Coordinates of C-alpha atoms in Angstrom, one line a residue:
M638 CA 0.0 0.0 0.0
Q639 CA 2.9 2.4 0.8
E640 CA 4.3 1.8 -2.7
H641 CA 0.9 2.5 -4.2
L642 CA 0.6 5.7 -2.3
S643 CA 4.1 6.8 -3.2
R644 CA 3.4 6.3 -6.9
R645 CA 0.1 8.1 -6.5
A646 CA 1.8 11.0 -4.8
R647 CA 4.4 11.3 -7.6
W648 CA 1.6 11.2 -10.2
T649 CA -0.2 13.8 -8.2
W650 CA 2.8 16.0 -8.4
F651 CA 2.3 16.3 -12.1
T652 CA -1.6 16.3 -12.2
V653 CA -3.4 17.8 -9.2
P654 CA -1.2 20.9 -8.6
A655 CA -1.1 21.6 -12.4
G656 CA -3.9 24.0 -12.1
L657 CA -2.0 25.9 -9.5
L658 CA 0.8 26.5 -12.1
L659 CA -1.7 28.8 -13.9
A660 CA -1.2 31.2 -11.0
P661 CA 1.6 33.2 -12.7
L662 CA -0.6 33.7 -15.7
W663 CA -3.6 35.2 -13.8
L664 CA -1.2 37.1 -11.5
L665 CA 0.3 38.7 -14.7
L666 CA -3.2 39.5 -16.0
A667 CA -4.0 41.1 -12.6
L668 CA -0.8 43.2 -12.8
L669 CA -1.5 44.3 -16.3
W670 CA -5.1 45.2 -15.3
L671 CA -3.9 47.2 -12.3
G672 CA -1.3 49.0 -14.5
L673 CA -3.8 49.9 -17.1
T674 CA -6.5 51.2 -14.8
A675 CA -4.6 52.8 -12.0
A676 CA -3.0 56.2 -11.9
P677 CA 0.8 56.2 -11.4
A678 CA 1.6 55.8 -7.7
S679 CA 3.8 58.0 -5.7
A680 CA 4.7 57.6 -2.0
H681 CA 2.6 60.5 -0.7
A682 CA 1.3 63.8 -1.9
T683 CA 3.9 66.6 -1.6
L684 CA 2.9 70.1 -0.6
L685 CA 4.4 72.4 -3.3
S686 CA 3.2 75.8 -2.1
T687 CA 0.8 77.7 0.2
D688 CA -1.1 80.9 -0.3
P689 CA -0.4 82.9 1.9
K690 CA 3.2 81.6 2.1
A691 CA 4.5 80.2 5.4
D692 CA 5.6 83.0 7.8
A693 CA 4.2 85.7 5.4
V694 CA 3.4 89.1 6.8
L695 CA 0.4 90.5 5.0
A696 CA -0.8 94.1 4.9
K697 CA -4.5 93.0 4.6
A698 CA -6.4 89.8 5.3
P699 CA -6.5 87.2 2.6
T700 CA -9.9 85.8 1.4
A701 CA -8.7 82.2 1.5
V702 CA -5.9 79.8 2.4
T703 CA -4.8 77.6 -0.6
L704 CA -2.6 74.5 -0.4
T705 CA -1.2 73.2 -3.7
F706 CA 0.1 69.6 -4.0
D707 CA 1.9 67.6 -6.6
E708 CA -1.0 65.3 -7.1
A709 CA -4.8 65.3 -6.6
V710 CA -5.8 64.9 -2.9
V711 CA -8.9 64.0 -1.1
V712 CA -10.1 66.9 1.0
W713 CA -12.6 66.6 3.9
P714 CA -14.6 69.6 5.5
T715 CA -12.2 69.2 8.4
S716 CA -9.0 69.0 6.4
I717 CA -7.9 72.5 7.1
S718 CA -8.2 74.2 10.5
I719 CA -7.3 77.8 11.0
F720 CA -6.8 79.5 14.5
D721 CA -6.8 83.2 15.2
P722 CA -4.2 84.9 17.4
A723 CA -6.2 84.0 20.5
G724 CA -6.2 80.4 19.6
E725 CA -9.9 80.3 18.6
R726 CA -10.8 78.1 15.6
L727 CA -12.2 80.0 12.7
K728 CA -15.3 78.8 10.8
V729 CA -14.0 78.1 7.3
D730 CA -15.5 76.5 4.2
V731 CA -13.0 73.8 2.9
K732 CA -13.1 72.5 -0.6
G733 CA -10.8 70.4 -2.8
V734 CA -10.2 71.3 -6.4
D735 CA -7.9 68.8 -8.2
K736 CA -4.4 69.4 -6.7
R737 CA -5.5 72.2 -4.4
A738 CA -7.2 72.4 -1.0
V739 CA -8.9 75.8 -0.4
A740 CA -10.3 77.2 2.9
A741 CA -12.4 80.3 2.4
L742 CA -11.8 82.7 5.3
P743 CA -14.5 84.8 7.0
T744 CA -14.3 88.6 6.6
G745 CA -13.1 91.0 9.2
L746 CA -10.0 89.2 10.4
G747 CA -8.0 91.2 12.9
Q748 CA -4.2 91.7 13.1
G749 CA -1.9 89.1 14.5
T750 CA -0.4 85.7 13.7
Y751 CA -2.8 82.9 12.4
T752 CA -2.0 79.2 12.6
V753 CA -3.0 76.8 9.9
T754 CA -3.0 73.0 10.3
W755 CA -4.1 70.5 7.6
R756 CA -4.5 66.9 6.9
V757 CA -5.4 65.5 3.4
I758 CA -5.4 62.1 1.8
S759 CA -3.0 61.2 -0.9
A760 CA -3.8 59.2 -4.0
D761 CA -2.5 56.1 -2.2
D762 CA -5.2 56.6 0.6
H763 CA -2.6 57.6 3.2
P764 CA -2.9 60.8 5.1
V765 CA -0.4 63.6 5.0
S766 CA -0.5 66.6 7.3
G767 CA 1.4 69.7 8.4
G768 CA 1.0 73.3 9.4
F769 CA 2.3 76.8 9.1
V770 CA 1.6 80.4 10.3
F771 CA 1.0 83.7 8.6
T772 CA 0.6 87.2 10.0
I773 CA -1.8 90.0 9.2
G774 CA -0.3 93.3 10.1
Q775 CA 1.5 93.1 13.5
K776 CA 3.1 89.8 14.5
S777 CA 1.9 88.0 17.7
T778 CA 3.1 84.9 19.5
P779 CA 1.4 81.9 17.9
V780 CA -0.9 80.2 20.4
A781 CA -0.8 76.4 20.8
T782 CA -3.8 75.0 19.1
A783 CA -6.1 72.2 20.1
A784 CA -6.3 70.8 16.5
D785 CA -6.2 67.0 16.6
N786 CA -3.8 65.7 14.0
E787 CA -3.6 62.0 15.0
P788 CA -6.2 59.3 15.4
T789 CA -6.8 57.8 18.9
R790 CA -5.2 54.6 20.0
S791 CA -8.5 52.8 20.5
L792 CA -9.4 53.6 16.8
N793 CA -6.1 52.3 15.7
V794 CA -6.6 49.0 17.6
V795 CA -10.1 48.4 16.3
R796 CA -9.0 49.2 12.8
L797 CA -6.1 46.7 13.2
V798 CA -8.5 44.0 14.3
A799 CA -10.8 44.6 11.4
T800 CA -7.9 44.5 8.9
S801 CA -6.7 41.2 10.4
L802 CA -10.2 39.7 10.2
G803 CA -10.4 40.7 6.5
Y804 CA -7.0 39.1 5.7
L805 CA -7.9 35.9 7.7
G806 CA -11.2 35.6 5.8
V807 CA -9.9 36.2 2.3
L808 CA -6.8 33.9 2.6
G809 CA -8.6 31.2 4.5
A810 CA -11.6 31.0 2.2
I811 CA -9.6 31.0 -0.9
G812 CA -7.1 28.5 0.5
L813 CA -10.0 26.1 1.5
A814 CA -11.5 26.3 -2.0
V815 CA -8.0 25.5 -3.6
F816 CA -7.6 22.7 -1.1
E817 CA -10.9 21.1 -2.1
V818 CA -10.6 21.3 -5.9
F819 CA -6.9 20.8 -6.3
L820 CA -5.5 18.9 -3.3
L821 CA -8.3 16.8 -1.8
D822 CA -7.9 13.2 -2.9
A823 CA -11.6 12.4 -3.5
T824 CA -13.7 11.4 -6.5
V825 CA -16.6 13.5 -7.5
G826 CA -19.5 13.1 -5.1
A827 CA -17.3 11.4 -2.5
M828 CA -16.6 12.5 1.1
V829 CA -19.9 14.4 1.3
G830 CA -19.5 15.1 5.0
L831 CA -16.0 16.5 4.7
R832 CA -16.9 18.6 1.7
R833 CA -19.8 20.1 3.6
R834 CA -17.5 21.0 6.5
L835 CA -14.9 22.5 4.2
R836 CA -17.6 24.6 2.5
W837 CA -19.3 25.8 5.7
T838 CA -15.9 26.7 7.2
A839 CA -15.2 28.7 4.0
R840 CA -18.6 30.4 4.3
G841 CA -17.8 31.4 7.8
L842 CA -14.5 32.8 6.7
I843 CA -16.2 34.8 3.9
G844 CA -18.4 36.3 6.6
L845 CA -15.3 37.3 8.6
A846 CA -13.8 38.8 5.4
A847 CA -17.0 40.8 4.7
L848 CA -17.1 42.0 8.3
G849 CA -13.5 43.0 8.3
F850 CA -13.5 44.7 4.9
F851 CA -16.7 46.6 5.3
A852 CA -16.0 47.6 8.9
S853 CA -12.6 48.9 7.7
I854 CA -14.3 51.4 5.5
P855 CA -15.6 53.8 8.2
L856 CA -12.7 52.9 10.5
T857 CA -10.1 53.8 7.9
T858 CA -12.0 57.0 7.0
A859 CA -12.1 58.1 10.6
W860 CA -8.4 57.2 10.9
Q861 CA -7.6 59.3 7.8
Q862 CA -9.4 62.2 9.4
A863 CA -7.6 61.8 12.7
G864 CA -10.7 60.8 14.5
S865 CA -11.8 58.4 17.3
L866 CA -14.3 55.6 17.7
A867 CA -16.8 58.3 18.6
S868 CA -16.4 59.7 15.0
L869 CA -18.2 56.6 13.8
G870 CA -21.4 58.3 14.9
D871 CA -20.8 61.0 12.3
G872 CA -22.8 60.2 9.2
S873 CA -20.2 62.0 7.0
I874 CA -17.6 59.4 8.0
W875 CA -19.7 56.7 6.5
S876 CA -20.7 58.6 3.4
D877 CA -17.1 59.7 2.7
G878 CA -15.8 56.1 3.2
F879 CA -18.4 54.5 1.0
R880 CA -17.5 56.9 -1.8
S881 CA -13.8 55.9 -1.7
D882 CA -11.6 53.2 -3.0
L883 CA -12.1 51.3 0.2
L884 CA -15.6 50.3 -1.0
T885 CA -14.2 49.1 -4.2
S886 CA -11.7 46.9 -2.3
A887 CA -14.4 45.5 -0.1
V888 CA -16.7 44.7 -3.0
L889 CA -13.9 43.0 -4.9
A890 CA -13.0 40.9 -1.9
V891 CA -16.5 39.7 -1.1
A892 CA -17.5 39.3 -4.7
G893 CA -14.5 37.2 -5.5
L894 CA -15.1 35.0 -2.4
V895 CA -18.8 34.5 -3.3
V896 CA -17.8 33.4 -6.8
T897 CA -15.3 31.0 -5.4
A898 CA -17.8 29.6 -2.9
L899 CA -20.4 29.1 -5.7
L900 CA -18.1 27.5 -8.3
V901 CA -16.3 25.2 -6.0
T902 CA -19.6 23.1 -5.9
V903 CA -19.6 22.6 -9.7
P904 CA -19.3 18.8 -10.3
T905 CA -17.1 19.2 -13.4
V906 CA -13.5 19.3 -12.0
I907 CA -12.1 21.5 -14.8
L908 CA -14.9 24.1 -14.4
A909 CA -14.6 24.1 -10.6
R910 CA -10.9 24.7 -10.8
A911 CA -11.3 27.5 -13.4
G912 CA -14.0 29.1 -11.3
V913 CA -11.9 29.0 -8.1
A914 CA -9.0 30.6 -10.0
V915 CA -11.2 33.4 -11.3
G916 CA -12.8 34.0 -8.0
A917 CA -9.5 33.9 -6.2
L918 CA -8.0 36.4 -8.6
V919 CA -10.9 38.9 -8.0
A920 CA -10.6 38.6 -4.2
L921 CA -6.8 38.8 -4.1
I922 CA -6.8 42.0 -6.2
A923 CA -8.6 43.6 -3.3
L924 CA -5.6 43.2 -0.9
P925 CA -3.1 45.5 -2.8
W926 CA -5.9 47.8 -4.0
T927 CA -5.1 50.1 -1.1
G928 CA -2.1 50.3 1.3
H929 CA 1.6 50.4 1.1
T930 CA 2.2 48.2 -1.9
R931 CA 1.6 50.7 -4.6
T932 CA 3.4 53.4 -2.6
Y933 CA 6.8 52.0 -3.4
G934 CA 8.4 51.2 -6.7
P935 CA 9.0 49.9 -9.2
T936 CA 5.2 49.4 -9.1
W937 CA 5.2 46.3 -11.3
L938 CA 7.7 44.5 -9.1
V939 CA 6.1 45.3 -5.7
V940 CA 2.5 44.7 -6.8
A941 CA 3.5 41.4 -8.5
S942 CA 5.4 40.4 -5.4
D943 CA 2.4 41.3 -3.2
L944 CA 0.0 39.2 -5.4
I945 CA 2.3 36.2 -5.4
H946 CA 2.8 36.6 -1.6
V947 CA -0.9 36.6 -0.8
S948 CA -1.7 33.8 -3.4
A949 CA 0.9 31.5 -1.9
G950 CA -0.1 32.5 1.6
A951 CA -3.7 31.6 0.8
I952 CA -2.7 28.1 -0.5
W953 CA -0.6 27.6 2.6
A954 CA -3.1 29.0 5.2
G955 CA -6.3 27.4 3.7
G956 CA -4.5 24.2 3.2
I957 CA -3.6 24.0 6.9
I958 CA -7.3 24.5 7.8
G959 CA -8.4 22.0 5.2
L960 CA -5.9 19.4 6.3
F961 CA -6.9 19.7 9.9
L962 CA -10.6 19.1 8.9
T963 CA -9.6 16.1 6.7
L964 CA -7.6 14.5 9.6
S965 CA -10.2 15.2 12.2
K966 CA -11.9 12.2 13.9
S967 CA -15.3 13.1 12.5
S968 CA -14.0 13.2 8.9
D969 CA -15.5 10.7 6.5
A970 CA -12.2 10.6 4.6
S971 CA -10.7 7.1 4.6
P972 CA -7.2 6.7 6.2
R973 CA -5.7 6.0 2.8
R974 CA -7.4 9.1 1.2
A975 CA -6.5 11.3 4.2
A976 CA -2.8 10.2 4.0
S977 CA -2.7 10.8 0.2
T978 CA -4.3 14.3 0.7
A979 CA -1.7 15.1 3.4
T980 CA 1.1 14.1 1.0
R981 CA -0.3 16.3 -1.8
F982 CA -0.6 19.3 0.5
S983 CA 2.9 18.7 1.9
M984 CA 4.5 18.9 -1.5
V985 CA 2.5 22.0 -2.7
A986 CA 3.0 23.7 0.7
A987 CA 6.8 23.5 0.3
W988 CA 6.6 25.5 -2.9
A989 CA 4.0 27.9 -1.4
V990 CA 6.4 28.6 1.5
L991 CA 9.2 29.3 -0.9
A992 CA 7.1 31.7 -2.9
V993 CA 6.0 33.5 0.3
A994 CA 9.6 33.8 1.4
I995 CA 10.9 35.2 -1.9
S996 CA 8.1 37.6 -2.5
G997 CA 8.1 38.8 1.1
T998 CA 11.9 39.4 0.9
V999 CA 11.4 41.5 -2.3
M1000 CA 8.6 43.6 -0.6
A1001 CA 10.6 44.1 2.6
W1002 CA 13.6 45.3 0.5
R1003 CA 11.6 47.8 -1.5
I1004 CA 9.3 49.0 1.3
L1005 CA 11.7 49.2 4.3
G1006 CA 14.6 50.4 2.3
S1007 CA 17.3 49.4 4.8
I1008 CA 18.3 46.4 7.0
P1009 CA 18.3 48.5 10.2
G1010 CA 14.7 49.3 9.5
L1011 CA 13.9 45.7 10.6
W1012 CA 14.6 46.6 14.3
Q1013 CA 14.3 50.4 14.2
T1014 CA 10.7 50.7 13.0
S1015 CA 7.3 49.4 14.1
Y1016 CA 6.8 48.0 10.6
G1017 CA 10.1 46.2 10.7
K1018 CA 9.5 44.8 14.2
A1019 CA 6.1 43.5 13.1
L1020 CA 7.8 41.9 10.1
L1021 CA 10.3 40.2 12.4
V1022 CA 7.5 38.8 14.5
K1023 CA 5.8 37.6 11.3
L1024 CA 9.1 36.0 10.2
G1025 CA 9.6 34.3 13.6
V1026 CA 6.1 32.9 13.6
A1027 CA 6.5 31.7 10.0
L1028 CA 9.7 29.9 10.9
V1029 CA 7.9 28.2 13.8
I1030 CA 5.2 27.0 11.3
V1031 CA 7.9 25.9 8.9
G1032 CA 9.5 23.9 11.7
I1033 CA 6.3 22.2 12.6
A1034 CA 5.6 21.5 8.9
S1035 CA 9.0 20.0 8.5
W1036 CA 8.4 17.7 11.4
N1037 CA 5.1 16.7 9.8
R1038 CA 6.7 16.1 6.4
F1039 CA 9.7 14.2 7.5
G1040 CA 8.8 12.8 10.9
L1041 CA 5.0 12.1 11.0
M1042 CA 4.1 11.7 7.3
P1043 CA 6.3 8.6 6.8
K1044 CA 4.5 6.9 9.7
V1045 CA 1.1 7.8 8.4
L1046 CA 2.0 6.6 4.9
K1047 CA 3.4 3.4 6.2
E1048 CA 0.2 2.6 8.2
P1049 CA -2.7 4.9 7.3
R1050 CA -4.9 3.3 10.0
D1051 CA -2.5 4.0 12.8
N1052 CA -4.7 6.3 14.9
A1053 CA -1.9 7.4 17.2
A1054 CA 0.2 8.7 14.3
R1055 CA -2.8 10.3 12.7
G1056 CA -3.8 12.0 15.9
L1057 CA -0.2 13.3 16.4
L1058 CA -0.3 14.7 12.9
R1059 CA -3.7 16.3 13.5
S1060 CA -2.3 18.0 16.7
A1061 CA 0.7 19.3 14.8
V1062 CA -1.6 20.7 12.1
L1063 CA -3.7 22.4 14.8
A1064 CA -0.5 24.0 16.2
E1065 CA 0.2 25.3 12.7
A1066 CA -3.3 26.7 12.5
V1067 CA -2.9 28.6 15.8
C1068 CA 0.4 30.0 14.7
L1069 CA -1.3 31.0 11.5
V1070 CA -3.7 33.2 13.4
V1071 CA -0.8 35.0 15.0
L1072 CA 0.9 35.3 11.6
L1073 CA -2.2 37.0 10.2
G1074 CA -2.4 39.3 13.2
A1075 CA 1.2 40.4 12.4
T1076 CA 0.1 41.0 8.8
G1077 CA -2.7 43.2 10.0
V1078 CA -0.1 45.3 11.9
L1079 CA 2.1 45.5 8.8
V1080 CA -0.6 46.9 6.5
T1081 CA -1.5 49.6 9.1
Q1082 CA 2.0 50.8 10.1
P1083 CA 4.1 53.5 8.4
P1084 CA 7.0 51.4 6.9
R1085 CA 9.9 53.8 7.3
E1086 CA 9.3 55.2 10.8
E1087 CA 12.6 55.0 12.6
S1088 CA 13.7 55.0 16.3
L1089 CA 16.7 56.8 17.5
A1090 CA 18.6 56.9 20.7
S1091 CA 21.4 59.5 20.5
S1092 CA 23.2 61.9 22.7
A1093 CA 22.4 65.6 22.3
G1094 CA 26.1 66.4 21.9
E1095 CA 26.6 64.3 18.8
Q1096 CA 27.4 66.0 15.5
I1097 CA 27.4 63.3 12.8
S1098 CA 27.1 63.9 9.1
R1099 CA 26.3 61.1 6.7
A1100 CA 25.4 60.8 3.0
R1101 CA 21.7 60.8 3.8
G1102 CA 21.6 61.9 7.5
I1103 CA 22.6 65.1 9.3
E1104 CA 22.2 66.2 12.9
A1105 CA 22.3 69.6 14.7
R1106 CA 21.4 71.1 18.0
L1107 CA 17.8 72.1 18.6
G1108 CA 17.8 74.4 21.6
T1109 CA 19.1 72.1 24.4
G1110 CA 18.2 69.0 22.4
L1111 CA 19.0 67.4 19.1
V1112 CA 17.3 67.0 15.7
R1113 CA 18.4 64.4 13.2
L1114 CA 17.2 64.7 9.6
R1115 CA 17.4 61.8 7.1
I1116 CA 16.7 62.4 3.4
S1117 CA 16.5 59.9 0.6
P1118 CA 17.4 59.5 -2.3
V1119 CA 19.2 63.0 -2.1
T1120 CA 18.5 63.6 -5.8
T1121 CA 16.4 66.2 -7.6
G1122 CA 12.7 65.4 -7.5
S1123 CA 10.6 63.9 -4.7
N1124 CA 12.6 63.1 -1.5
Y1125 CA 11.6 61.2 1.6
V1126 CA 12.3 63.1 4.8
Q1127 CA 12.5 61.8 8.3
I1128 CA 12.8 63.9 11.4
Y1129 CA 13.8 62.7 14.9
L1130 CA 13.7 65.0 17.9
R1131 CA 15.5 64.3 21.2
D1132 CA 15.8 66.4 24.4
A1133 CA 19.0 67.0 26.3
S1134 CA 18.8 63.6 28.0
G1135 CA 18.4 61.8 24.7
K1136 CA 14.7 61.0 25.2
A1137 CA 12.0 61.6 22.6
L1138 CA 11.0 65.3 22.4
E1139 CA 7.3 65.8 21.7
P1140 CA 6.6 69.3 20.3
L1141 CA 3.2 70.9 20.5
A1142 CA 2.7 70.5 16.8
A1143 CA 4.5 68.9 13.8
P1144 CA 7.9 70.6 13.3
S1145 CA 8.3 73.0 10.4
V1146 CA 10.9 71.9 7.9
R1147 CA 11.9 74.3 5.1
F1148 CA 14.4 73.9 2.3
T1149 CA 16.1 76.8 0.5
Q1150 CA 18.5 76.8 -2.4
A1151 CA 20.1 80.3 -2.3
E1152 CA 22.2 80.0 -5.5
E1153 CA 19.2 79.4 -7.7
G1154 CA 16.8 81.5 -5.6
V1155 CA 14.5 78.5 -4.9
G1156 CA 12.5 78.3 -1.8
P1157 CA 11.7 78.2 1.0
L1158 CA 9.9 74.9 0.2
T1159 CA 8.0 73.4 3.1
A1160 CA 8.1 69.6 3.7
P1161 CA 4.8 68.8 5.5
M1162 CA 5.5 66.3 8.3
T1163 CA 3.3 63.6 9.8
R1164 CA 3.9 62.1 13.2
V1165 CA 4.8 58.4 13.1
G1166 CA 6.1 57.8 16.6
P1167 CA 7.4 59.6 19.8
G1168 CA 9.5 62.5 18.5
Q1169 CA 9.4 61.0 15.0
Y1170 CA 8.0 62.6 11.8
E1171 CA 8.1 61.8 8.1
G1172 CA 7.2 63.7 4.9
R1173 CA 8.1 64.4 1.4
V1174 CA 9.5 67.4 -0.5
A1175 CA 10.0 68.0 -4.2
L1176 CA 13.5 69.6 -4.7
P1177 CA 13.7 70.9 -8.3
V1178 CA 17.4 71.7 -8.6
S1179 CA 20.7 70.1 -7.6
G1180 CA 23.2 71.8 -5.4
D1181 CA 23.6 72.8 -1.7
W1182 CA 20.3 73.2 0.1
A1183 CA 19.9 74.9 3.5
I1184 CA 17.3 73.3 5.8
Q1185 CA 15.7 75.0 8.7
V1186 CA 13.8 72.8 11.3
T1187 CA 11.6 74.6 13.9
A1188 CA 9.8 72.9 16.7
R1189 CA 7.3 74.5 19.0
T1190 CA 8.3 73.0 22.4
S1191 CA 6.2 75.3 24.6
K1192 CA 3.9 78.2 24.3
Y1193 CA 6.8 80.7 24.2
E1194 CA 9.7 78.6 22.8
S1195 CA 10.2 77.5 19.2
P1196 CA 13.9 76.6 18.8
S1197 CA 15.3 76.2 15.3
A1198 CA 18.2 74.3 13.8
D1199 CA 20.0 75.0 10.6
L1200 CA 21.3 72.1 8.5
A1201 CA 22.5 71.6 5.0
V1202 CA 22.5 68.8 2.4
H1203 CA 23.8 68.4 -1.1
I1204 CA 21.2 67.3 -3.6
Y1205 CA 22.6 65.5 -6.7

């Protein structure tokens, strides 16, 4: 019998997974479709200019505040907040016009310094924010404002849970369908009880996916608008969210899963496999539809890697769930069929894990941008957790493949060996839930946030990093790729003791090229951690640029630091 199963397994290697080899074809079609229908992606929208200009002193009051970006942005009614010299919020009418955000000002504004804070949504669905001041007539000391520029922690947690549920549902449901039509060793109409359990489990996962994706729509919209869980009571949050790409992503995911669930029941094997492939394609497109993937380039490489990553992950994850149900005591699969199915999955899972590892490495390389980012950023730490859990799963799977599977193949009716294999698969499934939780963290974290522990007395210059004193503390600025065009800017603030310095508002970062008379250009900064900010700035010419960083550390103190960098 063992020889028969071994021949059957080798034949299965050429026949059953053959349909899975179509994956590169429909992944390529998905990539082409994304490339043809989507606008070119950039990391984040970059603020090009403001009217009035930052720190401008005006003889008379302007009629509006206008922000101009390098790409079209989504603007909410709360995207621009303006505070008068006394710190009172003005009632303004905010509108978005293509690449501009405009706030119409009320008439009769008095003299003094006005504070502007803003937060808009880039084409990649990520928020960017910043602020500046302008003066009418006589200058006054800017008053610390109460403008909220960051979402609450509770909102972040609930959004993370919803995202994780969405990923668990999509990957699990697709993987179970692939398991049934490609890997399960059963003739048409056989194993009715097991098939019923596989399909009901898949339907439950589809429900989780629908809950996660549709709940993420208002949660993400509230997050984009720096809101809280209480913001979900605002009808505009729901209406804004359901007019965004988030709805498209949710509809694609659920529609693809429903198609998969319907076509997996088709009695004709070829039609069932083709239907599952089509449904899986539609559902998996939803995952990179929004998020970090299209933020980093080259787009074709990162998007293709992401699609391969989630496809292989679905085969792996759903296969683990399906194998556990197949090996369960209540399964109507015969010991011989169960052993043959386990062998099929073991061979395919090995290639799926390899695909997950290679595609994940490519995405980490393109998104993180540096090896130290693995332990210096929240994104990198979550990635290390994900890698660690994946290695545990690989270890358990290897034990299954080389330790337990030979025993099960030798004697399929050995209940002890089969029970041990079932327990090991259950352990894989538990680790899988943790893995998907880490994935949820990854897709909600800013990838290139960076931690820093440095003495205030250090003065270190690097090709892409410079430091200077900021009052009694320290500011470190990192810029990449230090070439003309869009540059990624990171700011790290530390007090005299080396601890994170939290200013009252995002620091002002301005670039000036005196030789060509360019600037000052403002780099809008977004807080990504304690004393840590990131943003982008478009630098049109090469040469030596002067950088001024100003941080409002108290009501009356706004220390500045002067730095310089050469742009190539």
